[in-house]
XYZ file of C-alpha atoms in Angstrom:
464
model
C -6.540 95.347 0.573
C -4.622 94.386 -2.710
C -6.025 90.975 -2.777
C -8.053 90.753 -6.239
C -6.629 90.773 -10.032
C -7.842 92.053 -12.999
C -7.478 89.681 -15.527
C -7.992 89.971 -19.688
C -7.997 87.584 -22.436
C -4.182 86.424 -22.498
C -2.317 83.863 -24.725
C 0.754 82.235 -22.999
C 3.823 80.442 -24.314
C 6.646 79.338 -22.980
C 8.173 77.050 -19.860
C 7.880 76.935 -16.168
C 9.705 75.222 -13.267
C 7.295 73.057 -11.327
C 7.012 74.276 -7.320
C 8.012 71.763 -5.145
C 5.503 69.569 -3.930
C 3.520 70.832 -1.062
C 2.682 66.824 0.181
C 5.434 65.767 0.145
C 7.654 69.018 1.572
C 5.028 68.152 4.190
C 5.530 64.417 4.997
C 9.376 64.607 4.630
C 9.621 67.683 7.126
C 7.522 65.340 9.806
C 9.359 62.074 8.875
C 12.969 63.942 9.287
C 11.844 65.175 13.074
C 11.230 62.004 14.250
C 14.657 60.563 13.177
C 16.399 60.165 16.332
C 19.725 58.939 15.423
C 21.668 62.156 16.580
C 22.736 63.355 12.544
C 21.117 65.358 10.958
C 18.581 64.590 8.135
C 18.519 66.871 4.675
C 15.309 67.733 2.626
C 16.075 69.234 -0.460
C 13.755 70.849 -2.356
C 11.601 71.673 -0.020
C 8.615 74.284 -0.524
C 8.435 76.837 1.713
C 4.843 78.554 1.646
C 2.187 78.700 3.853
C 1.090 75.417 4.587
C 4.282 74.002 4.537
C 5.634 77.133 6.813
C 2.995 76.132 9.302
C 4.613 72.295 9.180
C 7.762 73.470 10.318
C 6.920 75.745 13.112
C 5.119 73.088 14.525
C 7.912 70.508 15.013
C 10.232 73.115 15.791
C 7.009 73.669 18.629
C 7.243 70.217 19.254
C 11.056 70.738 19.705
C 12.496 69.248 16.521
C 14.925 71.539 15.337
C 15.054 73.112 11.554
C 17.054 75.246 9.731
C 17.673 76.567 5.941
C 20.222 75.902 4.279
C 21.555 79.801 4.530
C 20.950 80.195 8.333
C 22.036 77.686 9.926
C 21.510 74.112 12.171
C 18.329 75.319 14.126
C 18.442 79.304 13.747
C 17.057 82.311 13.104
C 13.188 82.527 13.771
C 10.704 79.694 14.766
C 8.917 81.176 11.698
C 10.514 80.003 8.105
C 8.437 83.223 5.673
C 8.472 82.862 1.942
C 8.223 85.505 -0.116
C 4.622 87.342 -0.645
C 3.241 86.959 -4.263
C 1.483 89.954 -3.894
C 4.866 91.839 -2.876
C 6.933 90.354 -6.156
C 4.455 90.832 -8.762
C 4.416 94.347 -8.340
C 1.544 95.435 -10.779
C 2.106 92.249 -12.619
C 2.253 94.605 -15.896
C 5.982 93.989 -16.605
C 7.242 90.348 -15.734
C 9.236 89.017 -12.458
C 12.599 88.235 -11.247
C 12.405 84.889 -13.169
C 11.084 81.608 -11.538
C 12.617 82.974 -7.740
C 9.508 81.497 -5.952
C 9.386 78.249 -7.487
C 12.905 76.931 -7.194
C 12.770 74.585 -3.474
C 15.657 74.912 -0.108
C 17.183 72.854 1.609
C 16.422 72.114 4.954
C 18.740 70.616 7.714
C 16.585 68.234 10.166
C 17.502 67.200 13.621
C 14.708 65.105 14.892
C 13.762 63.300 17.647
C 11.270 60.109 18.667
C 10.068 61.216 21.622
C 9.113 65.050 22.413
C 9.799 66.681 25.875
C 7.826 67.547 28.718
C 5.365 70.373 28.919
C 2.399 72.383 27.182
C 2.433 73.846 24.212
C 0.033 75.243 21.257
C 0.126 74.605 17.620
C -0.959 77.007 14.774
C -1.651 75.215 11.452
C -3.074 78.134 10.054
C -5.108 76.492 6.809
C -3.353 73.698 6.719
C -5.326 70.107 7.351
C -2.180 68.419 6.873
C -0.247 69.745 9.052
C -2.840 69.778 12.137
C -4.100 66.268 11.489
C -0.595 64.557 11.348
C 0.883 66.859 14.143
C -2.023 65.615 15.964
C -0.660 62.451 16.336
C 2.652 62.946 16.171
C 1.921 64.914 19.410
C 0.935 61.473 21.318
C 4.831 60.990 21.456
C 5.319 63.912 23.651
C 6.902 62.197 26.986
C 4.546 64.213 29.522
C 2.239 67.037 28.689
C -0.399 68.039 26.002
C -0.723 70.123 22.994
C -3.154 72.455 21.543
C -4.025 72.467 18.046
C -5.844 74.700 15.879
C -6.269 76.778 12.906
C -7.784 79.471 10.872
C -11.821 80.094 10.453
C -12.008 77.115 7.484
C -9.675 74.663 9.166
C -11.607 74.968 12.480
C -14.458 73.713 10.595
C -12.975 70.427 9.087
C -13.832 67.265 10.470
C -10.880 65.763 12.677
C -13.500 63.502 15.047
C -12.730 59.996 12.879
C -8.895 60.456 13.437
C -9.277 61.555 17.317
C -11.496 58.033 17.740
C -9.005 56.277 16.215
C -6.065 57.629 18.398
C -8.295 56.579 21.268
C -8.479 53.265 19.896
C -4.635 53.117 19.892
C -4.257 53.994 23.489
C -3.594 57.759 23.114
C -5.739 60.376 25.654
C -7.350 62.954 22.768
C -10.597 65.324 22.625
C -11.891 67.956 20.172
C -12.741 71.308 21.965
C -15.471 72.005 19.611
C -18.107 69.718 18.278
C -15.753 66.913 16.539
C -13.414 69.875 14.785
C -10.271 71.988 16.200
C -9.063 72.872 18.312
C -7.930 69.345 19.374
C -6.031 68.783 22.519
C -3.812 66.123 22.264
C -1.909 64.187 26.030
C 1.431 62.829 25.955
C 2.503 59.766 26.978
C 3.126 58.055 23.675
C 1.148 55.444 21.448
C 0.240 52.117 22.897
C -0.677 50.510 19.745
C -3.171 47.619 18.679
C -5.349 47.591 16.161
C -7.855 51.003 15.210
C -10.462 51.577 12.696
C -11.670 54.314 10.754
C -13.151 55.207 7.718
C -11.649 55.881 4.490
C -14.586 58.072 2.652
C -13.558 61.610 4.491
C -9.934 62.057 4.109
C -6.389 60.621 3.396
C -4.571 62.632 5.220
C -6.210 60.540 8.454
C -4.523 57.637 7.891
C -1.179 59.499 6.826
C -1.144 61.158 10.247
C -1.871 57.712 11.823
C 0.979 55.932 9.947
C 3.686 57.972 10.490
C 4.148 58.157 14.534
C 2.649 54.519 14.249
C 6.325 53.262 14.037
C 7.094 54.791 17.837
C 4.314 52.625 19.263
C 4.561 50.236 22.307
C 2.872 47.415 19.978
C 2.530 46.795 16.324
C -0.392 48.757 14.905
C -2.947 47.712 12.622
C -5.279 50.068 11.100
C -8.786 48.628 9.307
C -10.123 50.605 6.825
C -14.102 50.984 6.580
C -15.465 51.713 3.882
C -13.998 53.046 0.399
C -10.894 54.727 0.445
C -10.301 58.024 -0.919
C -7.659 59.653 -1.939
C -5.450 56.456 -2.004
C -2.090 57.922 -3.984
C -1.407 60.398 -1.143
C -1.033 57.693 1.264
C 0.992 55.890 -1.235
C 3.158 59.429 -0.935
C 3.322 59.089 2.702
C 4.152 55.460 2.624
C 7.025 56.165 0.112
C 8.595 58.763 2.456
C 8.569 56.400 5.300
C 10.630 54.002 3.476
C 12.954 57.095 2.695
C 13.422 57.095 5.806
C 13.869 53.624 6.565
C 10.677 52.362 7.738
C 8.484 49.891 6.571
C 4.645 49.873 6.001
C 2.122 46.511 4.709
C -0.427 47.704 2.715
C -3.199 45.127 1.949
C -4.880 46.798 -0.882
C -5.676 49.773 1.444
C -8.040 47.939 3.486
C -5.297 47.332 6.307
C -2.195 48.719 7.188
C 0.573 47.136 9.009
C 2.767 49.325 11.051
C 5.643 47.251 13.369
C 7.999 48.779 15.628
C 10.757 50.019 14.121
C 13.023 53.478 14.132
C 13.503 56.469 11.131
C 17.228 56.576 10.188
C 18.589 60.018 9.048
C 18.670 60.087 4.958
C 18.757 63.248 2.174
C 15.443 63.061 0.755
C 15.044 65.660 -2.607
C 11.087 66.755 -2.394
C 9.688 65.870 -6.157
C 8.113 69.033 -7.922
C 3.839 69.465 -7.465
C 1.798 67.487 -10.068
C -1.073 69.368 -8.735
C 0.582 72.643 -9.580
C 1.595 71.378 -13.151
C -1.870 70.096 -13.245
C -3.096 74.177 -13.250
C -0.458 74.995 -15.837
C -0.817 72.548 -18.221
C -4.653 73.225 -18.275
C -3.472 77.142 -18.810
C -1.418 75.972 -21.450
C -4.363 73.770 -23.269
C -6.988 76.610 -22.772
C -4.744 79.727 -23.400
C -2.214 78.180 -25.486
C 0.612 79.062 -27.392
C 1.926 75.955 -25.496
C 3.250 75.746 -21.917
C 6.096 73.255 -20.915
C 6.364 72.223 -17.735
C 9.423 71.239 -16.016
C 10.914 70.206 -12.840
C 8.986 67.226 -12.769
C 9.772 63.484 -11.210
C 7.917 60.574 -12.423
C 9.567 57.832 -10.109
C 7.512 58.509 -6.508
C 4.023 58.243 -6.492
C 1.903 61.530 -7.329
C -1.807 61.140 -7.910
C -2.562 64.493 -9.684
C -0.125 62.812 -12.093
C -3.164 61.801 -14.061
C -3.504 64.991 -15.547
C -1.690 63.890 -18.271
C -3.784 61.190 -18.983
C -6.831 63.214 -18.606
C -5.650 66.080 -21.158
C -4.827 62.861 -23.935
C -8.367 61.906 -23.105
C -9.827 64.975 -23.808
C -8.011 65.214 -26.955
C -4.893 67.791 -25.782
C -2.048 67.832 -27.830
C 0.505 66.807 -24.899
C 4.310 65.707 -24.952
C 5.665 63.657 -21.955
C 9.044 63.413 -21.576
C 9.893 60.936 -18.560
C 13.299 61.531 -18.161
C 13.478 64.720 -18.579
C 10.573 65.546 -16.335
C 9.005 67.647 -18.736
C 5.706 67.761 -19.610
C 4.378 69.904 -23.068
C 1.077 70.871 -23.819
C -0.715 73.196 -26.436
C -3.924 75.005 -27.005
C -6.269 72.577 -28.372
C -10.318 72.143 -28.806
C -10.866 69.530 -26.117
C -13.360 66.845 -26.035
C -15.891 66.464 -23.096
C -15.992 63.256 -21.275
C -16.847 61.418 -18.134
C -14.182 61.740 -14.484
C -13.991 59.456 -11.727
C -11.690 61.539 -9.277
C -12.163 59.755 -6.390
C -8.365 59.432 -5.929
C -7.304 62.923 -7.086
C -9.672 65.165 -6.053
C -7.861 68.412 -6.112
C -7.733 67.768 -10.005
C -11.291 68.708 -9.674
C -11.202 72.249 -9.947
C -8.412 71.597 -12.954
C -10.797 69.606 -15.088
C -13.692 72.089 -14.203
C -11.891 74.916 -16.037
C -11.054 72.447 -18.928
C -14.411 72.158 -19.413
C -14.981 75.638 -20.336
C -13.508 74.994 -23.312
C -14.881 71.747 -24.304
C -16.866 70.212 -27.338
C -19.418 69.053 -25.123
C -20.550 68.480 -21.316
C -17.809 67.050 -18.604
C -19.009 65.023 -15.750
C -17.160 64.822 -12.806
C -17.609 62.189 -10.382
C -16.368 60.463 -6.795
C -15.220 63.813 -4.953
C -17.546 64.344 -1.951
C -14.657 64.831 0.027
C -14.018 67.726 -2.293
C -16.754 69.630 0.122
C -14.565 69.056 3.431
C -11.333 70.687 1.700
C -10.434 74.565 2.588
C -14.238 75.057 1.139
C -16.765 72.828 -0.344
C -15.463 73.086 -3.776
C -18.005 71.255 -5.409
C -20.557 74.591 -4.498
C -18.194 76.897 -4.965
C -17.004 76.159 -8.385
C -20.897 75.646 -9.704
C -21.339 78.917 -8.636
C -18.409 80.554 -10.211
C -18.374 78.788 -13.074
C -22.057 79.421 -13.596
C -20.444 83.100 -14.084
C -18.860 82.505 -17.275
C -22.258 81.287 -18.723
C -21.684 77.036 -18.173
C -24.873 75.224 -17.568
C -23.546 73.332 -14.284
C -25.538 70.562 -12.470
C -24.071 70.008 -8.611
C -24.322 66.330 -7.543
C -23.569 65.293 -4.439
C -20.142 63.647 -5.367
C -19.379 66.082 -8.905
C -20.229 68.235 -11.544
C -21.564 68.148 -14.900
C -20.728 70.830 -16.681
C -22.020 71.978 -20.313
C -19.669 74.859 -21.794
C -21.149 78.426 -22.920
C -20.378 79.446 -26.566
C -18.926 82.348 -25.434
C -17.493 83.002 -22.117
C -18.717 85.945 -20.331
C -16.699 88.595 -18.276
C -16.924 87.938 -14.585
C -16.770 88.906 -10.983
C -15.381 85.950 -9.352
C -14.729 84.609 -5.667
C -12.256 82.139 -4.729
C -13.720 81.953 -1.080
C -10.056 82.408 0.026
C -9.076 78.446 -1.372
C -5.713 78.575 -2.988
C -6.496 76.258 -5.808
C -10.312 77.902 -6.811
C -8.037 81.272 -7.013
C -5.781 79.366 -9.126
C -7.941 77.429 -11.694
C -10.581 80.688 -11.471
C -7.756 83.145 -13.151
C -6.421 80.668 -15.788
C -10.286 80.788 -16.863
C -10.687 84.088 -16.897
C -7.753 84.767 -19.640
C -10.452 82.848 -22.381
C -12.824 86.236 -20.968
C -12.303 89.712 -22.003
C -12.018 91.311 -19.067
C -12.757 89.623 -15.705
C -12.037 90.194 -11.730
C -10.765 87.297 -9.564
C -10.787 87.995 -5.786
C -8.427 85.991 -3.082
C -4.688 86.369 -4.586
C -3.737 86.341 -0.825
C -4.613 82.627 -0.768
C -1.564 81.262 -2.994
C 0.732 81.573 -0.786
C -1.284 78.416 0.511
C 1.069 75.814 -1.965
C 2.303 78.135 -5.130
C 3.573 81.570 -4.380
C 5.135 82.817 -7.360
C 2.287 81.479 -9.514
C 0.903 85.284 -10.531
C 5.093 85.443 -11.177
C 5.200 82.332 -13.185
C 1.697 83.150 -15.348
C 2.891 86.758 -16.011
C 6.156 86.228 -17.458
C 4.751 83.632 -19.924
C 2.357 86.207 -21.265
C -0.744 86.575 -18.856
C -2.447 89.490 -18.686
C -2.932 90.291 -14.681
C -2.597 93.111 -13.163
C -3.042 93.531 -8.778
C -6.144 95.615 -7.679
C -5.420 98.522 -5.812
């Protein structure tokens, strides 16, 4: 199977267009099928990969109906495919057919609020998003239940704290394993009242509870216990909600205030991936030449947005350019330092790699929920990076990480997570000569990024 890279020392230069944002593609694809208004909702923009593939067949399964902007209100196959990275790179020797994979569609959205009678089964494939809000969105089928599962890693990730909470809200739910998918959701709608849950595991729990809250019988409440993680992607989910006309009360993410209320059909244009950039600019500040990033929209909330901040901090040479959306960033020593990412934790992996090529050790702190992503990435990236020489310490939340003198070569394994894949190649262009296994796994949230890194100047070539 073609599914590792050969990668050498490489110095890039030159300018990318940002992917569209895999959250956010995400959220507005669910928002727009619950619009019941009989027009038709338009996402523009919209990344189609893997994940965000697996979002659409499942409202289509739900009976939402989607189409691209080039087949039609509702057509062609219940399956929307992008385009294989491992099919468009070719040998990766000689360049691609420009920045094809990262440029969004447009997708045409007739939703509805309440889904029709019947059984049905939903594959998220590796995506937590998608199965944890389809999991409550399927409450608001009328008579019925649906399955819901996933791959090997998502059948493994925790899902029991959202089903108690659906409970709480009046909705019939049950895990088929032991507190993980598959999850069999019953119809019947969403009573509503007040639910609590905790805040330490995962966002994307109180995402999926928020956005079929509005369809409720009752108001909803939902009480937060503990600290919340994560916080700016429910701040994304919030801000698509009021895209789409409906309104949510946040006090200081402790409660949320959901009344009853209806989506209203709207265009909404998907923002391009900060946490995408994020893996660029760090290429650009370790491999450097310079890398400038465009595509880019500061106005709706993006977490992995502190990047920026976090390169100035470590002492990158970095140009921001707001309206624009562009972000510019060099090769430059970088300074060690100290990293709460408690609210960005897939910048972990991203500052990891950055400390490779720091003056001196990088702590990383606040991501235990890091370990309940497509891997524990905490584990995995000690081990890896341990490869290259680093001195790493795991803690239970983090990292500390003191940076070799020299990088070794490597044999390195993503354990099939998109973004260790990523981060683990842009590393291995400071090595000689170094193997990177998993290239399968982009397809996750960046498919032309072998496209993208090659035709800047990488040196990767595809494994026979």
């Amino acid at each position: 199977m073609r599914d590792s890279v050969e990668v050498r020392r490489s110095r890039i230069d030159g300018s990318i267009v940002c992917p569209p944002s895999k959250s956010y593609t995400h959220r507005a694809i669910v928002v727009s099928s619950l619009v019941d208004d009989g027009k038709a909702s338009i996402v523009r923009n919209a990344l189609l990969a893997r994940d965000t593939n697996a979002t659409i067949h499942g409202c289509r399964v739900l009976g939402s109906y989607i189409g691209l902007e080039d087949d039609g209100y509702g057509g062609g196959s219940s399956r929307i495919t992008s385009s294989s990275t491992r099919d468009s790179i070719g040998n990766a020797s000689g360049g691609s057919e420009g920045n094809r994979g990262s440029r969004g569609r447009m997708l045409i959205v007739y939703g509805r609020r309440e889904f029709t009678l019947g059984y049905r089964e939903i594959d998220a494939e590796n995506s937590g998003t998608t199965i944890r809000i389809l999991a409550a969105v399927s409450a608001l089928v009328k008579e019925g239940s649906t399955l819901l599962y996933g791959d090997s890693s998502l059948n493994r990730r925790p899902m029991q704290p959202l089903l108690d909470a659906l409970k709480q809200l009046g909705v019939q739910c049950r895990s088929l394993a032991d507190g993980t998918p598959p999850l069999l959701i019953n119809g019947h709608g969403i009573e509503g009242g007040e639910a609590r849950i905790t805040g330490s595991i995962s966002s994307q729990f109180i995402s999926a509870l928020l956005i079929p809250s509005v369809y409720a019988r009752h108001d909803v409440v939902l009480s937060i216990m503990g600290e919340q993680v994560s916080r700016p992607y429910i701040d994304s989910t919030i801000a698509v909600m009021r895209a789409f006309s409906a309104r949510v009360d946040n006090d200081d993410y402790k409660h949320y205030s959901i009344a009853r209320q209806e989506y209203k059909h709207t265009n909404f244009t998907v923002p391009g991936d900060f946490s995408s950039a994020a893996i660029m600019l760090a290429a650009g500040a370790l491999a450097g030449g310079s890398v400038r990033v465009e595509g880019l929209d500061f106005t709706l909330p993006q977490g992995d947005s502190r990047i920026v901040d976090i390169l100035r901090d470590m002492g990158a040479r970095i140009h921001v350019d707001t309206g624009r959306g562009m972000v510019h960033v060099e090769e430059s020593m970088l300074d060690g330092g100290a990293f709460n990412l408690a609210d960005t934790p897939d910048l972990l992996p991203v500052v990891a790699i950055l400390a490779l090529k720091s003056k001196g050790r990088v702590e990383i702190r606040g991501v235990t929920h890091a370990r309940f992503k497509e891997t524990d990435r905490i584990a995995n990236l000690a081990r890896e990076l341990s490869k290259f020489g680093a001195v790493v310490k795991e803690l239970d939340d983090g990292l500390i990480i003191t940076p070799p003198k020299v990088l070794k070569n490597a044999m390195l394994e993503s354990y099939d997570d998109h973004r260790l894949f990523m981060v683990l190649c842009i590393a291995s262009m400071l090595t000689e000569h170094s193997i990177v296994r998993g290239l399968s796994s982009v397809d996750v949230s960046y498919p032309s990024f072998l496209d993208d890194l090659v035709r800047i100047g990488a040196d990767v070539r595809i494994i026979d």
